[in-house]
Coordinates of C-alpha atoms in Angstrom, one line a residue:
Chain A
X1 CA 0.0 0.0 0.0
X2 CA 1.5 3.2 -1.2
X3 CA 0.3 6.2 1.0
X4 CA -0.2 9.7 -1.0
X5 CA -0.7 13.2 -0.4
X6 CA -2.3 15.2 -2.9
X7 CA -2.3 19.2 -3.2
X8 CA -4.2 21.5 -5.5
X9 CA -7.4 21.0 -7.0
X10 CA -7.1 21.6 -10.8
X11 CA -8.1 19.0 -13.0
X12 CA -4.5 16.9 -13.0
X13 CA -5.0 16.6 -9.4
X14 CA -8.8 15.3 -9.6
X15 CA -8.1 12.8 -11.9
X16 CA -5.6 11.7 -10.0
X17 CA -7.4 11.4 -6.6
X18 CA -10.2 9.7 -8.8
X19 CA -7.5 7.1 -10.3
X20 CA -5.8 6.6 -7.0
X21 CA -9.5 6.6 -5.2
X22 CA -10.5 3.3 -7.9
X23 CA -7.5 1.3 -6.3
X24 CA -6.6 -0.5 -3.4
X25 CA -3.0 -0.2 -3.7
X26 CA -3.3 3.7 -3.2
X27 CA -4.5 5.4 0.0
X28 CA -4.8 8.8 -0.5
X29 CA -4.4 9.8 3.1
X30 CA -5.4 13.9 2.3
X31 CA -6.3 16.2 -0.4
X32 CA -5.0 19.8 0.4
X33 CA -6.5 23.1 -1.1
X34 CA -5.6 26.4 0.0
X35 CA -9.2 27.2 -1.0
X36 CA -11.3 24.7 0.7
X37 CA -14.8 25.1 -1.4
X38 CA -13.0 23.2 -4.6
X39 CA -12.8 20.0 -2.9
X40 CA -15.6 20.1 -0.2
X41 CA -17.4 17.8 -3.2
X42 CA -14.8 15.3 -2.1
X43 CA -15.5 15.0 2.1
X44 CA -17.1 11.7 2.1
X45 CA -14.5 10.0 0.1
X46 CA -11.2 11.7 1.6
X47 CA -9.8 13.8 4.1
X48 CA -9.6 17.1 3.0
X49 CA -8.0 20.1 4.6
X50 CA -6.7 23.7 3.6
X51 CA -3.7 23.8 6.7
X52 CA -0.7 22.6 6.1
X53 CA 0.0 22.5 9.3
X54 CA -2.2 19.6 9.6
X55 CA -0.8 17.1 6.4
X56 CA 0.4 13.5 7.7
X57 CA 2.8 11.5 6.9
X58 CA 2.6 10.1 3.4
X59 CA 5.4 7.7 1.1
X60 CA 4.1 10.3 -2.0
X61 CA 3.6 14.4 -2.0
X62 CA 1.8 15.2 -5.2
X63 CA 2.0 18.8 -6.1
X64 CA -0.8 19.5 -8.9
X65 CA -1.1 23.1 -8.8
X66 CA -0.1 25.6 -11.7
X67 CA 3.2 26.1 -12.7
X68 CA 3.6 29.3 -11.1
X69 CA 2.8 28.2 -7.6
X70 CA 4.5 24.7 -7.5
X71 CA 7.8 26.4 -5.5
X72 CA 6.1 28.5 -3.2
X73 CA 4.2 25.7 -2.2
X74 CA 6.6 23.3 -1.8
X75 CA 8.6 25.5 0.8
X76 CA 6.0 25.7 3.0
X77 CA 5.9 22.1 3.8
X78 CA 5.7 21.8 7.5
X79 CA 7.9 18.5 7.2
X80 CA 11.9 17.6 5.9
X81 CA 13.3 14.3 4.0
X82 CA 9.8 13.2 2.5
X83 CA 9.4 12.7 -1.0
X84 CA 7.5 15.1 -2.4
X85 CA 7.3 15.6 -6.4
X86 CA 5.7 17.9 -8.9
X87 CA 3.1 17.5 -11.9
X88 CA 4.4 19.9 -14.5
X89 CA 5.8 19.2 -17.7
X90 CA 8.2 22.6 -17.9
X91 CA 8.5 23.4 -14.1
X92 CA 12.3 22.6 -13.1
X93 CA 12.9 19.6 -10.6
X94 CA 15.4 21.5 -8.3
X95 CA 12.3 24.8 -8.0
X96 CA 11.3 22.0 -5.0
X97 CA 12.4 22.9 -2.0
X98 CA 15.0 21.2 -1.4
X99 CA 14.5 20.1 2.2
X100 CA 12.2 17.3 0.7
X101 CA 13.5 14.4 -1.4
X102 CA 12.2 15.7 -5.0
X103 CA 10.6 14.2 -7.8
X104 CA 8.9 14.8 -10.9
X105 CA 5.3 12.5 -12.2
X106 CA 4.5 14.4 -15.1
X107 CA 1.3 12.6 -16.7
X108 CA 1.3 13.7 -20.7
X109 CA -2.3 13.6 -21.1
X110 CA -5.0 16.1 -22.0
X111 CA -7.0 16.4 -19.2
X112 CA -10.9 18.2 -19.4
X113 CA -12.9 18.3 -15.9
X114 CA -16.0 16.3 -17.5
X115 CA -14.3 13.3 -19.4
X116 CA -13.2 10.4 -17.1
X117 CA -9.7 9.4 -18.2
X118 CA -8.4 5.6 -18.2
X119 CA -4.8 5.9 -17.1
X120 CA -3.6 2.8 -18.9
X121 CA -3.7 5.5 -21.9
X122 CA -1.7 8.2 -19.7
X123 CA 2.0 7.7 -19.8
X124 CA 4.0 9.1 -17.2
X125 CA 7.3 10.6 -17.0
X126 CA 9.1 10.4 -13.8
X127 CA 12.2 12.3 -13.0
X128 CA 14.1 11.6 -9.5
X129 CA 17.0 13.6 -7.8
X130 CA 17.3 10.3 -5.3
X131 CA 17.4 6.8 -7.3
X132 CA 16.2 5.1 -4.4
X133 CA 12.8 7.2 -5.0
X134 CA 11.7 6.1 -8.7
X135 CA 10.9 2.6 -7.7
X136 CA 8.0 4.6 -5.7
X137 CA 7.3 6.6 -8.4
X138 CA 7.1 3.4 -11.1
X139 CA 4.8 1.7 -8.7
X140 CA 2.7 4.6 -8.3
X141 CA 2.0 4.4 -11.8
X142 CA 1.9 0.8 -11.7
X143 CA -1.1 0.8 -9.8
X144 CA -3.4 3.1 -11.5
X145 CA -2.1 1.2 -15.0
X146 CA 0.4 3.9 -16.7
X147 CA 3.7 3.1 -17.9
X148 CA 6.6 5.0 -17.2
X149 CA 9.2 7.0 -18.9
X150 CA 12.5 7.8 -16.8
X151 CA 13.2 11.0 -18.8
X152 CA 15.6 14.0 -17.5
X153 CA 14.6 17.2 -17.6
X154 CA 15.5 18.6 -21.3
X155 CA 13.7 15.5 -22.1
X156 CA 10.5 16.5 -20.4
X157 CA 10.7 19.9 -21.6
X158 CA 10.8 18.4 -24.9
X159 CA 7.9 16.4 -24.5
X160 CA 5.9 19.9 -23.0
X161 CA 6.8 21.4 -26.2
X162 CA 6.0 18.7 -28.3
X163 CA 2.3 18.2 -27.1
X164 CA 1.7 21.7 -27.6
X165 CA 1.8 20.7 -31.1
X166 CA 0.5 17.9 -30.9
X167 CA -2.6 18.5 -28.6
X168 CA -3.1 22.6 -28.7
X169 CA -2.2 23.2 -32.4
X170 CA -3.5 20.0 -33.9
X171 CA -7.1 21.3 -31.9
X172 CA -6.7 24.4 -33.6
X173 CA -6.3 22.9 -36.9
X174 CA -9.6 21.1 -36.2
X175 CA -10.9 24.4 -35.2
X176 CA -9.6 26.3 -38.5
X177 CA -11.7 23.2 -40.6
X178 CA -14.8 23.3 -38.3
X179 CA -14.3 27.0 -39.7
X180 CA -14.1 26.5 -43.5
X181 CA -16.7 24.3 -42.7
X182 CA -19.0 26.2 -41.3
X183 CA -18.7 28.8 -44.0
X184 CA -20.6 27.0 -46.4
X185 CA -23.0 25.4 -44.8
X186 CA -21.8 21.7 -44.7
X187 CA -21.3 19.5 -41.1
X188 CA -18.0 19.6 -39.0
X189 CA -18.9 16.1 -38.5
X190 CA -18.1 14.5 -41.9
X191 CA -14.8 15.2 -41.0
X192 CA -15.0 13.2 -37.6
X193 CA -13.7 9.5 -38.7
X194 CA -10.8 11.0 -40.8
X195 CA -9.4 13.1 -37.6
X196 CA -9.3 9.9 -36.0
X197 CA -7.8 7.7 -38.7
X198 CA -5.0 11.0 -39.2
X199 CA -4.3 10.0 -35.0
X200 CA -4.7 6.1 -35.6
X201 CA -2.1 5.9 -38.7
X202 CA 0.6 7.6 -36.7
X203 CA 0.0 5.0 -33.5
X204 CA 1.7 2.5 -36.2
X205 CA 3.6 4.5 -38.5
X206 CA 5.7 7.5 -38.5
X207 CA 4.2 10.6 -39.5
X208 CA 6.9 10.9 -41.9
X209 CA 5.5 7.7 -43.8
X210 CA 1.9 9.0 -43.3
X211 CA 2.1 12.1 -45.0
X212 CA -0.4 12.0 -48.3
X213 CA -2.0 15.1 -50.4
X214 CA -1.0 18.0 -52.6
X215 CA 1.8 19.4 -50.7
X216 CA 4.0 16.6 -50.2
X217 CA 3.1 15.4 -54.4
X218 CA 3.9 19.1 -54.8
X219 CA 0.4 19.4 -56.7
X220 CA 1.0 23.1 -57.2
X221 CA -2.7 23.4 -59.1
X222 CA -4.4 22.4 -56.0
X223 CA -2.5 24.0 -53.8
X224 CA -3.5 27.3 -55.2
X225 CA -7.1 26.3 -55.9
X226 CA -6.9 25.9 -52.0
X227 CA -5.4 29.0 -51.1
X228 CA -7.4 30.9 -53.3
X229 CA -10.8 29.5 -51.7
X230 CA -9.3 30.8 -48.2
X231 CA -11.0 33.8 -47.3
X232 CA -8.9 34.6 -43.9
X233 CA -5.6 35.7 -44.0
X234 CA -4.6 33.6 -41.0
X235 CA -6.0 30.8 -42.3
X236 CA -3.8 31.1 -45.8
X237 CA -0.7 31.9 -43.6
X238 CA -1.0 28.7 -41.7
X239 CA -1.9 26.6 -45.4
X240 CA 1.7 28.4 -46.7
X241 CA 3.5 27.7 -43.6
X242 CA 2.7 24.3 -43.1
X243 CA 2.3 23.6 -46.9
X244 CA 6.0 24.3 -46.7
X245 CA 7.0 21.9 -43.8
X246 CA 5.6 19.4 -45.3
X247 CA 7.6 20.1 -48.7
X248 CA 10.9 21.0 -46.7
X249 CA 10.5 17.2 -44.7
X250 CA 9.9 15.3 -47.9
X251 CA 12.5 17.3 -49.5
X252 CA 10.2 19.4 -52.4
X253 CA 11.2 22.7 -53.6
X254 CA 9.7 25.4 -51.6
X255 CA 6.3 27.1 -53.2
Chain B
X1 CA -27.4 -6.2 -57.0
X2 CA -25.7 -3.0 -58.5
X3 CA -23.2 -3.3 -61.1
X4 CA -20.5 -1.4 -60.7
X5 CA -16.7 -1.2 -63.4
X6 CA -14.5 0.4 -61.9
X7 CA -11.7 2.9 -63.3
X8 CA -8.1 3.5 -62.1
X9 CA -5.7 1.7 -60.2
X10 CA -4.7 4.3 -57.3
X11 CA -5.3 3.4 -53.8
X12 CA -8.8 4.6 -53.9
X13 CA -9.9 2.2 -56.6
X14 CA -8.0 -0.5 -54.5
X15 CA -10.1 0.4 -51.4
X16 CA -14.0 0.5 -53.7
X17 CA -12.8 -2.8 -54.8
X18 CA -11.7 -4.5 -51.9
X19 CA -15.2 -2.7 -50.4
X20 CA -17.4 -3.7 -52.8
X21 CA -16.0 -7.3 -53.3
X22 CA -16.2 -7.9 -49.7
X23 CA -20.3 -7.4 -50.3
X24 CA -22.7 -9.3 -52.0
X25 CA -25.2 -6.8 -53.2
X26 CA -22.2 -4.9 -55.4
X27 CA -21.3 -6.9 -58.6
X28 CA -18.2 -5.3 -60.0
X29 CA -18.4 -6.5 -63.3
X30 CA -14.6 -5.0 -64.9
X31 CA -11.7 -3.3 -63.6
X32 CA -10.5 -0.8 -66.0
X33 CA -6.3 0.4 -65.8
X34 CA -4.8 2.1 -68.6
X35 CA -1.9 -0.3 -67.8
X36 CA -3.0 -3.6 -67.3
X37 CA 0.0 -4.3 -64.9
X38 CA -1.3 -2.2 -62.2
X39 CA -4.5 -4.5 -61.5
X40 CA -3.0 -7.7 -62.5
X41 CA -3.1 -9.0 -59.2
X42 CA -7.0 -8.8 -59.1
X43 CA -7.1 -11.1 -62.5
X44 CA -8.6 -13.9 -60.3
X45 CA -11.5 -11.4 -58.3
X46 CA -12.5 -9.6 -61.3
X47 CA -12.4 -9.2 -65.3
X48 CA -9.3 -6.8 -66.3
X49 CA -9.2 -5.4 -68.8
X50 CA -7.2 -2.0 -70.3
X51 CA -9.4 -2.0 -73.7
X52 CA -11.9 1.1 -73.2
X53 CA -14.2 -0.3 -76.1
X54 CA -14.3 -3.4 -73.8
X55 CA -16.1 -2.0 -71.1
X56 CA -19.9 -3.8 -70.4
X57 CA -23.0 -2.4 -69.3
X58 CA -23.0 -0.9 -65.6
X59 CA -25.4 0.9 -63.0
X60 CA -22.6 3.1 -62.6
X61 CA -19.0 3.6 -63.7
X62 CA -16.7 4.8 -61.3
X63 CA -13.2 6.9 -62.3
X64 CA -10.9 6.8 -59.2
X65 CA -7.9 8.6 -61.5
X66 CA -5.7 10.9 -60.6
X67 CA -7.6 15.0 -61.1
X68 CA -5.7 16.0 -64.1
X69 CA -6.7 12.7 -66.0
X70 CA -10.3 12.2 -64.9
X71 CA -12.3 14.6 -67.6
X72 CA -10.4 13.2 -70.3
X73 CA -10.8 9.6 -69.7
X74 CA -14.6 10.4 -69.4
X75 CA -14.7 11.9 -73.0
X76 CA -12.6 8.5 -74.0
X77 CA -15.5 6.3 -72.5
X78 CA -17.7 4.4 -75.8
X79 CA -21.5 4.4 -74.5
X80 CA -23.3 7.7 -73.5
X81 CA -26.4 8.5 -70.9
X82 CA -24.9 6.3 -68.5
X83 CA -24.1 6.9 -64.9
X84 CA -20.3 7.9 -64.2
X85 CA -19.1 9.6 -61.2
X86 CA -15.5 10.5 -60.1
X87 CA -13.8 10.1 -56.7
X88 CA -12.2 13.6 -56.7
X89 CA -12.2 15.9 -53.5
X90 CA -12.0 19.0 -56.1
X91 CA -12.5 18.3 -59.7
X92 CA -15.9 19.8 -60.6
X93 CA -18.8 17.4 -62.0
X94 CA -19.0 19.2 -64.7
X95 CA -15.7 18.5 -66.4
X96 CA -17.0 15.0 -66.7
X97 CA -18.4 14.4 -70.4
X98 CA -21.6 15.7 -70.7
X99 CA -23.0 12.6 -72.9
X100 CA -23.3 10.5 -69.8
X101 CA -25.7 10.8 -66.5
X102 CA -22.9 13.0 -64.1
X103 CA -22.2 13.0 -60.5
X104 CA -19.8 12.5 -57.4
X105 CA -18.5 10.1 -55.1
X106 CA -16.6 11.1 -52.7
X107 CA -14.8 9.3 -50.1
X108 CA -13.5 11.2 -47.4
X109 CA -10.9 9.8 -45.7
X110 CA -7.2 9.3 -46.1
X111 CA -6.3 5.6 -48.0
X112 CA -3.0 4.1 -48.1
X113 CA -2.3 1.0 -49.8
X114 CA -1.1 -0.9 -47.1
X115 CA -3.9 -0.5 -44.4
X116 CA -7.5 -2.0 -44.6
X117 CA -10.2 0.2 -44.3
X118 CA -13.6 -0.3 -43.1
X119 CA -16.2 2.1 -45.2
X120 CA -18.0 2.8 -41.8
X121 CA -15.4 5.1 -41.1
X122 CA -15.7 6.6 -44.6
X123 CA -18.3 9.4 -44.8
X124 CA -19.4 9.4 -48.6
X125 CA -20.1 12.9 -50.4
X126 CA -22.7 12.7 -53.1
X127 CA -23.0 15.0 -55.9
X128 CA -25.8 14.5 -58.8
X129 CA -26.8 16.5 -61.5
X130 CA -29.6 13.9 -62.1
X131 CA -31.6 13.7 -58.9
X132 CA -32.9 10.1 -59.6
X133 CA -29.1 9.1 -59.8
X134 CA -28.5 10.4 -56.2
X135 CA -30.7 6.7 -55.0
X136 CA -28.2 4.6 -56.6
X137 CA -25.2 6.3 -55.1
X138 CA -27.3 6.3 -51.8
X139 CA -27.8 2.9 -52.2
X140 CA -24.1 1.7 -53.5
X141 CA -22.7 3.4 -50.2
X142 CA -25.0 2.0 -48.1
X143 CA -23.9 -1.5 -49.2
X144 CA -20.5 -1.2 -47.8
X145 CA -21.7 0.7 -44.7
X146 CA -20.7 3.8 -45.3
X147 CA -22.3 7.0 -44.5
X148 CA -24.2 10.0 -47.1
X149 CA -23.9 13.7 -47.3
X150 CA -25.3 15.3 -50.4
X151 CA -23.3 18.8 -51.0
X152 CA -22.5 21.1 -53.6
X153 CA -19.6 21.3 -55.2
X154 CA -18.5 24.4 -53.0
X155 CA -19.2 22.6 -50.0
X156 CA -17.2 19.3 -51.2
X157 CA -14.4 21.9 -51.8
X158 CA -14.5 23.1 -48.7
X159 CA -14.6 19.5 -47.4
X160 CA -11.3 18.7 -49.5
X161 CA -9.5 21.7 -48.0
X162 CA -10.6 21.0 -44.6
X163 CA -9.5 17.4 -45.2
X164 CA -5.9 19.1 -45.8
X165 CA -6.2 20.8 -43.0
X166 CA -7.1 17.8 -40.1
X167 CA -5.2 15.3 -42.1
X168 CA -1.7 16.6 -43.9
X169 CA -1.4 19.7 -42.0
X170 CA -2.3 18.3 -38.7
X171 CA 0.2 14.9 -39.9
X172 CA 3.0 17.6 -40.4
X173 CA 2.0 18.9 -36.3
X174 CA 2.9 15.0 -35.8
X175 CA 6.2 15.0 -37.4
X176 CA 7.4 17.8 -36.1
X177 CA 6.8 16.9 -32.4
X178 CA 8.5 13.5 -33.7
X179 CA 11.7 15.9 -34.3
X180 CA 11.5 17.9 -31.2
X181 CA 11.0 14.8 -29.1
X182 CA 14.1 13.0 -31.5
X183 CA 16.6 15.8 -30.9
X184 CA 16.7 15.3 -27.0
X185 CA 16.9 11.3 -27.6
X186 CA 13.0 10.6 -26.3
X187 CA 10.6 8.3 -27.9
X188 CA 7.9 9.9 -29.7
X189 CA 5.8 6.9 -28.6
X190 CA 5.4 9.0 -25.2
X191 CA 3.0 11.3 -27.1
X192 CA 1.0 8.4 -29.0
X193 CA -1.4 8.1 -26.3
X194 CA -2.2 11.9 -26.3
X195 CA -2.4 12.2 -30.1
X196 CA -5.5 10.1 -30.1
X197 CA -6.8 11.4 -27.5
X198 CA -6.9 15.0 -28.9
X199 CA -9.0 13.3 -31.6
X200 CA -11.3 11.5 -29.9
X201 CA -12.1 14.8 -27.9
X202 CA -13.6 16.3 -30.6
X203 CA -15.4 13.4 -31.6
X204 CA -17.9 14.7 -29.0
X205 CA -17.1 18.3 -27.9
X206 CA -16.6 21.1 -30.5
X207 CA -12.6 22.0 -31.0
X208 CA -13.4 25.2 -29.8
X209 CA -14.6 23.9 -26.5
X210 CA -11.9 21.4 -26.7
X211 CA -8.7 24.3 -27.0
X212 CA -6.1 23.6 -23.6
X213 CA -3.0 25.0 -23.2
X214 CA -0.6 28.1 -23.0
X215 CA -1.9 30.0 -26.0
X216 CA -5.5 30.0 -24.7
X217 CA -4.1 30.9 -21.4
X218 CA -2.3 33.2 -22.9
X219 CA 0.7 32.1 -20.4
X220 CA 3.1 34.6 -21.6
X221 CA 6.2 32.7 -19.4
X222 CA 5.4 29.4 -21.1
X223 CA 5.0 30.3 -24.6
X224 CA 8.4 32.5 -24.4
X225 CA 9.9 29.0 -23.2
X226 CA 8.9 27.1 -25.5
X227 CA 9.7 29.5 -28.6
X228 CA 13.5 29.5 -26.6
X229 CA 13.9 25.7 -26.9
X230 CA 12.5 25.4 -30.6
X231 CA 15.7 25.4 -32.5
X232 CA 14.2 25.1 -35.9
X233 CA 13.1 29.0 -37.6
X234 CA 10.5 27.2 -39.3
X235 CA 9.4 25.1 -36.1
X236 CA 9.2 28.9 -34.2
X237 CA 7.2 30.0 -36.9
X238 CA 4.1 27.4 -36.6
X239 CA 4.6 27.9 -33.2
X240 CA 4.0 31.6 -33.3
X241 CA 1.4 31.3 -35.9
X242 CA -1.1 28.4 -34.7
X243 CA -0.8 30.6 -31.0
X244 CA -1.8 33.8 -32.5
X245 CA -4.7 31.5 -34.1
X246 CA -5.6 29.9 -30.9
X247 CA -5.6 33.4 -29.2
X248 CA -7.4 35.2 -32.4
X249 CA -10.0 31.9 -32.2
X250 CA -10.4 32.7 -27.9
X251 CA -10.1 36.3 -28.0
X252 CA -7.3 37.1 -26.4
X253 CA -4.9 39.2 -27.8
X254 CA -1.7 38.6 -30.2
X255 CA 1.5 38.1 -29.0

């Protein structure tokens, strides 16, 4: 049994609490806000508290609150030699205080409030300071079914930066099409199953052998059919841009 | 039954046949290829042939050809008043011959030749100029389970350059993160789980409700991070675009 301490209330920590809550190998002994209203819905199924001057012992410190706040927070830990580790993908591992053993479990996921998440599809990357500390870390993970990634921090940095693209910019590309869509009338939705077969192929194959269409064939007569059928700037800048990407990956001449 | 000949030998032809074979209410009676070779393999399934004077009597003739080649292989074809359609994203109905019935079939998804396809997840986009030829195309979609949607010719364009969009541009998103995560020696696997998950969000919520992340946040410190560790101009550049999207999209201000 692996006894954990949560702290912040955003939605990384309550789908944590809620994996950790649907095991038995998990107690969460407390769940810590400085404001207590946004997890009083949580009373019956956990102690919650907003003193720090009242937090237990634990095996496991989880720090889920925004970037900004994670070292503040951390030094004002009423305890010494405990492991405590953070949830951000860009906030450095040393910003702990460094009175506590310090870790990072960095779960590269997109998480919403209303959609339950199955962690056997949220990897996690775990960064230690103490080596003695990631076996706790790995069975952590273990128990609410992620796999781990021992990654150091440039790594997980990389990984940050990299699902920005992948997550936040992909979304807006959806967004940009529910546009062009919506601007003549026809249904977002058409384009559903192909969004998901574009995020299936990938799961197999590289995106590099996955790329299809008028840019990589350099098919300059559709390419300006296309752009020419844009009516927002933006929306032709991103086309040129990423029209060119495409052409400078698979080695075609510019446009 | 409908009878159905089929023209072309690209990967979309492959797919229709491998559909429409796999069901027993399609009979597809010839497989046309300007070269022979390309379709040889089939010889067993099907009658081959790449003699245009050959071609029987069909409900509907299909021409999955490249764009450039499809409105002069339909002036090439020896019978007239029959139904032909094309397969074409952005070639207008029109530039099919005008001495047979005309119209569209249009299957929006992305086809490589390796991967099987099921024609669920292949929304269909009808176009007819003769509405009693829109319930055959209903009805030849239907048999291999795929989905309707009559548009117009703008709307299919619009469909085809949203299709870019989700699907190469969003591919491109894909490839890059591959070479952010490749430069600091970490698997791109890591991000596999999140990539589907971004699409399967929007299977149900809007993108717009959907958007996470710095740019929406407009997290100044975050975004300045990650534009320091892109080392690629071109990388920065999609970077600074797709957040100035996000932000134009959410209404907060540019960068």
């Amino acid at each position: 049994m692996i006894s954990v301490i949560i702290l912040g209330a955003g939605n990384v920590a309550a789908h944590l609490f809620n994996a950790f809550d649907g095991t038995e190998q998990v107690h969460v002994k407390q769940w810590y806000n400085r404001s207590i209203k946004s997890i009083q819905s949580y009373k019956n199924k956990v102690v919650i508290t907003d003193d720090l001057s009242q937090l237990e012992k634990a095996d496991v410190y989880i720090i889920a609150v925004s970037d900004d706040a994670i070292a503040n927070l951390s030094t004002k830990l009423p305890f010494e030699n405990r492991l405590v580790v953070h949830t951000s993908g860009s906030v450095n591992v040393h910003d702990l205080d460094k009175k506590n053993r310090r870790g990072v479990f960095y779960p590269l996921q997109t998480f919403s409030k209303a959609a339950t998440l199955n962690f056997e599809n949220v990897p996690i990357c775990l960064e230690v300071l103490d080596k003695a500390d990631l076996k706790t870390l790995k069975s952590l993970a273990k128990t609410i079914g992620s796999s781990t990634h021992k990654v150091n921090t440039d790594q997980r940095r990389a990984l940050h930066l990299a699902a920005v693209f992948v997550n936040n910019f992909t979304n807006q590309l959806y967004r940009v099409a529910h546009e062009i869509t919506e601007s003549k009338g026809v249904e977002f939705d058409i384009l559903k199953p192909l969004i998901l077969e574009t995020a299936k192929k990938v799961q197999d194959i590289s995106p590099y052998m996955a790329q299809t269409g008028p840019a990589k064939r350099n098919d300059k007569k559709t390419i300006k059919k296309h752009l020419q059928l844009l009516e927002s700037a933006q929306h032709k800048a991103i086309y040129e841009l990423l029209t060119a990407s495409i052409q400078k990956t698979h080695g075609r001449k510019k446009l």
